[in-house]
PDB file of C-alpha atoms in Angstrom:
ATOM      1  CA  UNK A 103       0.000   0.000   0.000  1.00 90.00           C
ATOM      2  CA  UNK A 104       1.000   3.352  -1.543  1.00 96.00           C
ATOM      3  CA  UNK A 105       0.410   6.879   0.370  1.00 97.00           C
ATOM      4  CA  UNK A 106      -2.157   8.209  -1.387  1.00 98.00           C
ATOM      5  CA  UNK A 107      -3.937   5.159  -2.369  1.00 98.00           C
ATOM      6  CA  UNK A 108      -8.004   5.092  -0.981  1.00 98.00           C
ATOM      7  CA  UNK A 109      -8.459   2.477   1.273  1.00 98.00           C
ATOM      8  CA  UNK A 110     -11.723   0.925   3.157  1.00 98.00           C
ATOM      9  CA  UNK A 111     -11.420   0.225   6.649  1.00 97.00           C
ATOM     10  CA  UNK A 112     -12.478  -3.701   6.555  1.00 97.00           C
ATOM     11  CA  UNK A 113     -11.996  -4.712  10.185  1.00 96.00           C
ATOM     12  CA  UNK A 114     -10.400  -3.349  13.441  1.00 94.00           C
ATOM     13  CA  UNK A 115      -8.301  -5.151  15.567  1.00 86.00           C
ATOM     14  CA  UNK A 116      -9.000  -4.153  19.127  1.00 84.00           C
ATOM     15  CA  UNK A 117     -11.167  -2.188  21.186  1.00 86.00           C
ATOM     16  CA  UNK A 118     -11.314   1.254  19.959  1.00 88.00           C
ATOM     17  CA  UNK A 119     -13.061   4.558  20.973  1.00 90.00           C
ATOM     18  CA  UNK A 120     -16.601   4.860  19.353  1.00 92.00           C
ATOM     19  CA  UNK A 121     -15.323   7.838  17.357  1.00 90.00           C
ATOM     20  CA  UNK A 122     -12.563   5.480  15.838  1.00 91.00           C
ATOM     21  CA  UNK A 123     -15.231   2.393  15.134  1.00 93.00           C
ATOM     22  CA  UNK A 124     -17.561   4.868  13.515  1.00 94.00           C
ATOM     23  CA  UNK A 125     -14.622   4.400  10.599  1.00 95.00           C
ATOM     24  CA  UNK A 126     -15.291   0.918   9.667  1.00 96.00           C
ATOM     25  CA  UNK A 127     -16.587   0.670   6.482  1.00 97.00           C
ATOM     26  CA  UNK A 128     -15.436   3.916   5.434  1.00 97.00           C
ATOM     27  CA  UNK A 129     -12.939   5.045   2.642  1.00 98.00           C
ATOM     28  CA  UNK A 130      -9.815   7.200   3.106  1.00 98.00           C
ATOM     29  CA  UNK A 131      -6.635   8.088   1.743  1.00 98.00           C
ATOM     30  CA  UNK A 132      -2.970   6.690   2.867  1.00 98.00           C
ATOM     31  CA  UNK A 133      -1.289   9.608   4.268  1.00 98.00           C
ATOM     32  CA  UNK A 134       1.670   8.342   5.745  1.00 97.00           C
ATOM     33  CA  UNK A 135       3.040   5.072   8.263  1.00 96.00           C
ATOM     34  CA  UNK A 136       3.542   4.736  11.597  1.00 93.00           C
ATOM     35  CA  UNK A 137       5.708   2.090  13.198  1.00 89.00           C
ATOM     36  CA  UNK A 138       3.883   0.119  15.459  1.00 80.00           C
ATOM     37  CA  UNK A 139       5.668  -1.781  18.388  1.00 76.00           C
ATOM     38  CA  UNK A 140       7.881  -4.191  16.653  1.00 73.00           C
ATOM     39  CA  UNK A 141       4.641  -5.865  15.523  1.00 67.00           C
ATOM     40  CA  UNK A 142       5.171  -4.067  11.935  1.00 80.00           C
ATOM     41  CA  UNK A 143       3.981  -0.991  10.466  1.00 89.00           C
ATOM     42  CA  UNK A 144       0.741   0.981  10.491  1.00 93.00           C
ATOM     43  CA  UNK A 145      -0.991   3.053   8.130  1.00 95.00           C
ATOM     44  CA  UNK A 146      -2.439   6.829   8.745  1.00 97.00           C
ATOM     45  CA  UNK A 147      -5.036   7.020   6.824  1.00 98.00           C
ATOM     46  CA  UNK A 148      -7.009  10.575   6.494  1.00 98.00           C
ATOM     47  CA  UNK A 149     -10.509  10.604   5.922  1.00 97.00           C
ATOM     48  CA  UNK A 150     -13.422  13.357   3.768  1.00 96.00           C
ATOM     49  CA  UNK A 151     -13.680  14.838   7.579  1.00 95.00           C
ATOM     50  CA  UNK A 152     -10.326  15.834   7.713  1.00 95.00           C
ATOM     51  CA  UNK A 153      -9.828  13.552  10.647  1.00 95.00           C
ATOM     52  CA  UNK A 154      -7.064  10.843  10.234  1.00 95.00           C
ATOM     53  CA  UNK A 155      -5.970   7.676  12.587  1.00 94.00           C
ATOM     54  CA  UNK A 156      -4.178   4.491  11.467  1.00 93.00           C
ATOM     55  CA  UNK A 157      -4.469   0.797  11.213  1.00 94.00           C
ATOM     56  CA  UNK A 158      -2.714  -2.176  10.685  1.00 91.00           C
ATOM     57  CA  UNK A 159      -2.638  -3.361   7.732  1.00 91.00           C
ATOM     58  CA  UNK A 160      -4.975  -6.281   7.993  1.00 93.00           C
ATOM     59  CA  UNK A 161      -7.566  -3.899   8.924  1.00 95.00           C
ATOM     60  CA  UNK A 162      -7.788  -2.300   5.754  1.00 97.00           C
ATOM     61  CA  UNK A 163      -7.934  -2.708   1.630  1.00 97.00           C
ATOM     62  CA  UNK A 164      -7.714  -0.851  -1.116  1.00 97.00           C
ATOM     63  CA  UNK A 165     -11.093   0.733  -2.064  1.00 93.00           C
TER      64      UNK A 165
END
């Protein structure tokens, strides 16, 4: 996965705030990585609000 590639958020891994599980099911755009700890690398991904958070990978695919 590319930054700026739109993704859908598919799945999310652990328990997350409500504002955060509102996202599921809803497209962004890569905007950068974050490295996790040691478990691999995240993605930010920015949505049409202008709010952004990221995921793992498995918890997202391209749209």
């Amino acid at each position: 996965m590319e930054i700026g590639q739109k993704v859908k958020v598919i799945r999310l891994r652990d328990r997350v705030s409500s504002t955060i599980a509102q996202k599921l099911g809803k497209i962004g755009t890569i905007s950068g990585y974050k490295v996790t700890d040691g478990a691999g690398i995240g993605v930010v991904v920015k949505f049409d609000d202008n709010s952004s958070t990221w995921f793992f990978e498995d918890e997202i695919k391209l749209a």
